[in-house]
Coordinates of C-alpha atoms and ligand atoms in Angstrom, one line a residue:
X6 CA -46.6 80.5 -68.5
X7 CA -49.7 82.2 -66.5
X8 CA -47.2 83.6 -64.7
X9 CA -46.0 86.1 -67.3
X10 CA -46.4 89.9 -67.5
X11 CA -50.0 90.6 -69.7
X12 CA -49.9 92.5 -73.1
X13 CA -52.3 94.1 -75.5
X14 CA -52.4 93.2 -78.9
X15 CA -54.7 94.3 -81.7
X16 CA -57.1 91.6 -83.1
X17 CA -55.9 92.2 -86.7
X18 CA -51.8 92.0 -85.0
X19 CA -53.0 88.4 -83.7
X20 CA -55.0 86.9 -86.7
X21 CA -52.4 87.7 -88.9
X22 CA -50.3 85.6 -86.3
X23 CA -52.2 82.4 -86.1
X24 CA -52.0 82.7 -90.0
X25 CA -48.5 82.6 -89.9
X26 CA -48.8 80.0 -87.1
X27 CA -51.3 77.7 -88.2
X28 CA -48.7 77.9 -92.1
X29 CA -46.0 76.7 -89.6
X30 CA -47.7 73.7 -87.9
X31 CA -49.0 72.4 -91.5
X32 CA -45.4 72.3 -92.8
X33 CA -44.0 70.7 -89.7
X34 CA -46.4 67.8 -89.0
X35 CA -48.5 69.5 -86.2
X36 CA -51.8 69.9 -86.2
X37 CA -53.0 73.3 -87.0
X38 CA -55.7 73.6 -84.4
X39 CA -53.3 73.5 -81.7
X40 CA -52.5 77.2 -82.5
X41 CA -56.3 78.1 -81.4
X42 CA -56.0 75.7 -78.0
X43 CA -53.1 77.9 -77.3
X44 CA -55.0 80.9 -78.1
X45 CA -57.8 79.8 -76.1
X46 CA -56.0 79.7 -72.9
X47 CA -53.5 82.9 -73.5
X48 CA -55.8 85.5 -75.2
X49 CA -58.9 84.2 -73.6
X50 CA -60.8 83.6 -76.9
X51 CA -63.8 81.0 -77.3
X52 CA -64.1 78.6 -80.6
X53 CA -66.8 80.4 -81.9
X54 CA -64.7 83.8 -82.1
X55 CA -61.8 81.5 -83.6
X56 CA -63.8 80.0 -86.0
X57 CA -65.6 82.8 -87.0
X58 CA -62.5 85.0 -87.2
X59 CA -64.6 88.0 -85.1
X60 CA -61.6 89.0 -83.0
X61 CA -60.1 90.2 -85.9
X62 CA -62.0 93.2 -85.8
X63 CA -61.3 93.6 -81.7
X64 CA -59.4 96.8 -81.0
X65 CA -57.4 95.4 -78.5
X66 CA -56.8 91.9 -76.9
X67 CA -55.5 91.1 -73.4
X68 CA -52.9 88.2 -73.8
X69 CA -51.7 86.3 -70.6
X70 CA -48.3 86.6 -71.5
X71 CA -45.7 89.2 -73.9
X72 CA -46.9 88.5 -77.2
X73 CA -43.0 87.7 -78.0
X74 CA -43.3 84.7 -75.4
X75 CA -45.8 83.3 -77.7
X76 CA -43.8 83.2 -80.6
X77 CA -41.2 81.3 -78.4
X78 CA -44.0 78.8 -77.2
X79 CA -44.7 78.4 -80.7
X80 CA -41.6 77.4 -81.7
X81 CA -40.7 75.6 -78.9
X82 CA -44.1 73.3 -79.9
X83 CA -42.8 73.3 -83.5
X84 CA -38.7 72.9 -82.9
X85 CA -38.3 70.9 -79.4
X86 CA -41.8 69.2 -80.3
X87 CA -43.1 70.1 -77.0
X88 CA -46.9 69.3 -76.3
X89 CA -49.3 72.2 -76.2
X90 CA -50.8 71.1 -73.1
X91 CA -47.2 71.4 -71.2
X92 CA -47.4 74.9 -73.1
X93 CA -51.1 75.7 -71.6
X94 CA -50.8 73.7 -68.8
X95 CA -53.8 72.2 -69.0
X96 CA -56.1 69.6 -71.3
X97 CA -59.6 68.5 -71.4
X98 CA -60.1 65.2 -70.2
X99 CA -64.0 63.6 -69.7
X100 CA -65.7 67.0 -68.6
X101 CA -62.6 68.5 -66.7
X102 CA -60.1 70.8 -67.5
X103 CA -57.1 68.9 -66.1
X104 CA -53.8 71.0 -64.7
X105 CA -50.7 69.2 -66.3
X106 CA -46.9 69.8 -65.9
X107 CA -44.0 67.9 -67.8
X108 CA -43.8 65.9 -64.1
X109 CA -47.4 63.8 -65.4
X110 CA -48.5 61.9 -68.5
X111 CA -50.9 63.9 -70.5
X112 CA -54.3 62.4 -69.3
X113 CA -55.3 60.5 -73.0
X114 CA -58.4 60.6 -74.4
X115 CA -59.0 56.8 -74.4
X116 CA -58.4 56.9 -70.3
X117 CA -61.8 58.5 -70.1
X118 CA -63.1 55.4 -70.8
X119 CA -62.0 53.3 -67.9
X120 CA -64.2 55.6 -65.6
X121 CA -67.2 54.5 -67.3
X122 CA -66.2 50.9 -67.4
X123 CA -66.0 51.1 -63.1
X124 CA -69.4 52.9 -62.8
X125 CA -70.8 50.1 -65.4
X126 CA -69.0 47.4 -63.5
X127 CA -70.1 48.7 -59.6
X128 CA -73.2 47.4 -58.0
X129 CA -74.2 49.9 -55.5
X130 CA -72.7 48.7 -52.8
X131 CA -69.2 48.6 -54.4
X132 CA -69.9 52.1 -56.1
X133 CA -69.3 53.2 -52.2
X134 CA -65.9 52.9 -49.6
X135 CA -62.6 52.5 -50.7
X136 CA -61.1 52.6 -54.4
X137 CA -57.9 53.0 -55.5
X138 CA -56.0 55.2 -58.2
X139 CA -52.1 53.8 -58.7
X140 CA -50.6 55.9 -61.1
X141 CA -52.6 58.7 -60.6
X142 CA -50.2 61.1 -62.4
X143 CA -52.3 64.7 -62.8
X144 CA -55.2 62.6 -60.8
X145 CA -57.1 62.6 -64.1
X146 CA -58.6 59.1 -62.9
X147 CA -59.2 60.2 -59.1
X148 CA -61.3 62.6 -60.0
X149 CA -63.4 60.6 -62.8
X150 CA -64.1 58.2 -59.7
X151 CA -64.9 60.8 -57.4
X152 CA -67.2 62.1 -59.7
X153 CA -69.4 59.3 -60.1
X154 CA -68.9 57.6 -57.2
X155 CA -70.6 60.3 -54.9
X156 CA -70.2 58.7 -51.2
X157 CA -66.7 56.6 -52.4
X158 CA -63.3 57.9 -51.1
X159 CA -60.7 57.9 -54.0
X160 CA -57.0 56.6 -52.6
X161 CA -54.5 57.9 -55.5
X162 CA -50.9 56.6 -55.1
X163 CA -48.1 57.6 -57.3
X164 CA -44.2 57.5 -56.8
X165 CA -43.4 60.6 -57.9
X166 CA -43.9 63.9 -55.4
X167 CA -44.0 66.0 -58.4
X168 CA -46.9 64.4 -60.1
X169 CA -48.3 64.1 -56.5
X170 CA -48.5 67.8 -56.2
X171 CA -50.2 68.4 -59.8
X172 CA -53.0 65.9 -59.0
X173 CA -53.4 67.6 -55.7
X174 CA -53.8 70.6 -57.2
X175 CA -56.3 68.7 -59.6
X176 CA -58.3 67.7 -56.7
X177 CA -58.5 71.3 -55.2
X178 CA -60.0 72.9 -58.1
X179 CA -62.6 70.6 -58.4
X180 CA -63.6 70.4 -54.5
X181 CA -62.5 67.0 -54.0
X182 CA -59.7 67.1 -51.3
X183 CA -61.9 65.9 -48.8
X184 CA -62.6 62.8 -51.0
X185 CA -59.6 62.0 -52.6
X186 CA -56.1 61.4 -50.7
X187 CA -52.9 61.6 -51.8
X188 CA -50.1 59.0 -51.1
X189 CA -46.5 58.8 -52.2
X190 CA -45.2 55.3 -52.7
X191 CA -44.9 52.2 -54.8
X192 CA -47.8 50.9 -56.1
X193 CA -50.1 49.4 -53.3
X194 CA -47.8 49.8 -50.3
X195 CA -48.8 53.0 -49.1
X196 CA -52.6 51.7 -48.8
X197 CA -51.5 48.7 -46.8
X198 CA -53.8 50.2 -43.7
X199 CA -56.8 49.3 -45.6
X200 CA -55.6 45.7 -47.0
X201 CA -58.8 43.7 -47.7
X202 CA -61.3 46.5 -48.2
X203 CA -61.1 48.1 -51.4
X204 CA -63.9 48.2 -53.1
X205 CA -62.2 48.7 -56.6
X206 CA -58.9 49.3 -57.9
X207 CA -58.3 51.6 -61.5
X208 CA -54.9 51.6 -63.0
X209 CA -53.3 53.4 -66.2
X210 CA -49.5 52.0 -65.5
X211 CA -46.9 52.3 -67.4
X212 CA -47.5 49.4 -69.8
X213 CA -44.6 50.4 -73.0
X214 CA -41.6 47.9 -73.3
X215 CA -38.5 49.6 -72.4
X216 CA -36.8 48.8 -76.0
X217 CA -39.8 50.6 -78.0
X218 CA -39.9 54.1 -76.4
X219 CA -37.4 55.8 -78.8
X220 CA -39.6 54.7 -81.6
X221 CA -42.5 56.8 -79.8
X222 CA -43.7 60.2 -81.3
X223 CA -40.8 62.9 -79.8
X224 CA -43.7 64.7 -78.1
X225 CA -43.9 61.4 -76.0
X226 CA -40.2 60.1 -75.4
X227 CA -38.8 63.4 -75.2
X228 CA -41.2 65.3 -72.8
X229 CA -43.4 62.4 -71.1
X230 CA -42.2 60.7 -67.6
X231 CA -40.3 57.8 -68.5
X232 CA -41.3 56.8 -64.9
X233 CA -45.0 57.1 -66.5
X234 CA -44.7 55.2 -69.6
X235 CA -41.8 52.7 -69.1
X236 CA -43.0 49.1 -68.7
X237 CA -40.4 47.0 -68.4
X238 CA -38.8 44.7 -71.0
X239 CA -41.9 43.5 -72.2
X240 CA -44.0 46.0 -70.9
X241 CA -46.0 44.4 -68.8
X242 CA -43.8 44.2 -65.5
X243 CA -46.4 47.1 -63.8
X244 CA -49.3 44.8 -64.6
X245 CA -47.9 41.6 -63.5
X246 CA -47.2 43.4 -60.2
X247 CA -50.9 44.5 -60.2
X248 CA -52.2 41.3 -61.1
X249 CA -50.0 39.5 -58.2
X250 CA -50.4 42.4 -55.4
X251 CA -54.1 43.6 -55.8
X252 CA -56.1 40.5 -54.7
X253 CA -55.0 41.2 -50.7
X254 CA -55.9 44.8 -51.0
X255 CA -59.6 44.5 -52.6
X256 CA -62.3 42.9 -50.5
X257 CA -64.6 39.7 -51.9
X258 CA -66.1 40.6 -55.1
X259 CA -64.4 43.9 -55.7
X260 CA -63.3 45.2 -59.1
X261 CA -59.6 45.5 -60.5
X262 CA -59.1 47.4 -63.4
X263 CA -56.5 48.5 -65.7
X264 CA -55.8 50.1 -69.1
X265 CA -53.2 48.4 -71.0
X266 CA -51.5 48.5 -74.8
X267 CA -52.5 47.2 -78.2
X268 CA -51.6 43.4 -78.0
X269 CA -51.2 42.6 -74.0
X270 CA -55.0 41.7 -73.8
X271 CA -54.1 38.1 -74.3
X272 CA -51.2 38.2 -71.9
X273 CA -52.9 39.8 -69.2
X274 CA -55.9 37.6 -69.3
X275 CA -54.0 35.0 -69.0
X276 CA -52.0 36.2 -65.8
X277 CA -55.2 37.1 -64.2
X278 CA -56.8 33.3 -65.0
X279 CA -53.4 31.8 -63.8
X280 CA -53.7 34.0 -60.5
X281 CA -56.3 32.3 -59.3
X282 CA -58.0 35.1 -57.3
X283 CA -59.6 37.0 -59.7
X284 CA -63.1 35.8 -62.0
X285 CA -65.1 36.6 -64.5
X286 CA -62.1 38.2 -66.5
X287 CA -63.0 40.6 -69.4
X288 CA -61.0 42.7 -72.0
X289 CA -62.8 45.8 -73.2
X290 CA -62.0 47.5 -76.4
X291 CA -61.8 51.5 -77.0
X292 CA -63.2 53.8 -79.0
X293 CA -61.1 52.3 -82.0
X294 CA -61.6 49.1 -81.5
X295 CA -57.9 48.2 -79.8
X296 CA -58.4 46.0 -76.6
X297 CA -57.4 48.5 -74.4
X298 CA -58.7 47.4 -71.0
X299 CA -58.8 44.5 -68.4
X300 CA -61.5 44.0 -65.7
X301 CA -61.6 41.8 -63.3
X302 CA -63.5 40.5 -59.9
X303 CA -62.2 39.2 -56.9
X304 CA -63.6 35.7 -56.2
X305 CA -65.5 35.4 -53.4
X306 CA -68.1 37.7 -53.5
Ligands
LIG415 C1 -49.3 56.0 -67.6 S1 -49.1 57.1 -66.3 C2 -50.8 57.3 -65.9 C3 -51.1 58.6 -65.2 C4 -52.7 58.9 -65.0 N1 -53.2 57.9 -64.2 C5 -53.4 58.9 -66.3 O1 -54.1 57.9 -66.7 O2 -53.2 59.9 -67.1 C6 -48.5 56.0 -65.0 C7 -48.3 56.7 -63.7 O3 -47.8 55.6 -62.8 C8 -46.8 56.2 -61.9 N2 -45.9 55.1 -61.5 C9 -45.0 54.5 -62.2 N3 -44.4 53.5 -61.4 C10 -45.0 53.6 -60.2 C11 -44.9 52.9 -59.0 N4 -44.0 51.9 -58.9 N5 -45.7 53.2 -57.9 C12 -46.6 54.2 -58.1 N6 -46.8 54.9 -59.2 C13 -46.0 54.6 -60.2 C14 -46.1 57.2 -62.8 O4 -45.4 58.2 -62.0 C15 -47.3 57.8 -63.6 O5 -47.8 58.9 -63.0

């Protein structure tokens, strides 16, 4: 989209456009205050000016694309239900502003969490060497843990180049390539090199049973990796795999830790306690109370 020819509108031609917009969304299930995110990132306006209505009044305004492309965009949102944030390229995710493409998952809200579950689950000396990221999709979890865990370096593994390439690009705009590398492969292989010495393990797999993802929102099923949200039959074949592979990658005492869906907590618990590598097992809800995630230590600490 950024790579379109600029225009200048008036302010009055593009508030009477988000009228017309924001009319649209409410009549087709979207939610209105999408049509400022997207004006945000095109015409360069803040929330105050969008709340307040002030660039109504601007003589002109520089938009980051034809203003006839962002009728299209629109539509396309509206019609083909395609997510704003493929249509920006980029969301908000803990205090980041994360690249995205249609190769990654959108980086969710409720992910955010997980980083904060690591840092409250690190003594110091784990909070340093190797962690891993598998999945790492737009790298949104890389750079959470290369964030706050200053001297770590981050290892984020997916198996698809294309998502490898937007979390790279992730990891450039916020200064972390020396910290964070990037690995094509499935799941742990790629990582074998360091087998007994991670430090901590964070995983957002793909965790949704094969048979329910044409009941998801079209937004999601249509436009969303299957790769990245595909969990087998019962959804949990990613997590078993986790469950049964991680214990020889992390060292004595270090942390595995995943985010799962509404309902596996019991499951999962159970495959970690049936393991037998892996103590003092805990579920962790999220913000709306859903048991969302599963931590775990390796014994032998
Ligand atoms: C639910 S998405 C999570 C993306 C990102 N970590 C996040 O939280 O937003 C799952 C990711 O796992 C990747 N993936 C799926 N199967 C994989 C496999 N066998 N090995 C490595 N990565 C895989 C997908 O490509 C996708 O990027």
């Amino acid at each position: 989209m950024m790579d379109q020819q600029p225009e200048v509108i008036s302010g009055l031609q593009l508030w009477q456009w988000r009228n017309t917009a924001k009319t649209a969304a409410i009549a087709t299930d979207v939610p209105p205050t999408e049509v400022d995110w997207l004006l945000q990132e095109v015409a360069g306006l803040d929330r105050l000016a969008l709340r307040l209505e002030s660039f109504k009044n601007q003589p002109q305004i520089k938009l980051q694309l034809p203003f006839a492309e962002l009728e299209t965009l629109w539509q396309k949102r509206l019609k083909e239900r395609l997510p704003v944030q493929y249509i920006t390229g980029v969301t908000p995710w803990r205090h980041f502003k994360i690249a995205v493409s249609n190769a990654v998952l959108i980086p969710r809200p409720e992910t955010e969490s997980l980083i904060d579950l690591a840092l409250e689950a690190a003594s110091l000396p784990l909070q340093q060497g190797h962690w891993a990221d598998l999945g790492t999709g737009s790298g949104a979890i890389a750079l959470g843990l290369a964030d706050v865990f200053k001297s770590a370096t981050i290892h984020a593994v997916d198996y698809s180049p294309q998502a490898l390439a937007v979390a790279a690009l992730n990891a450039r705009n916020y200064g972390f390539t020396e910290r964070i590398h990037f690995y094509r492969g499935f799941w742990w292989e790629p990582l074998e090199f360091l087998k007994g010495q991670f430090s901590g393990m964070v995983s957002n797999p793909p965790y949704i049973p094969t048979s329910t993802l044409p009941s998801l929102q079209p937004e999601v099923v249509n436009h969303e990796p299957s790769l990245a949200l595909d969990g087998g039959a019962d959804g949990l074949a990613s997590i078993r795999h986790l469950v049964q592979v991680s214990s020889s990658y992390l060292q004595p005492g270090g942390i595995w830790l995943i985010e799962m869906m509404a309902g596996q907590a019991h499951a999962v618990k159970e495959m970690l306690h049936n393991h037998g590598s892996y103590c003092n097992i805990q579920i962790h809800t999220d913000l709306a109370g859903i048991q969302r995630f599963a931590l775990a230590y390796k014994v032998g600490a």
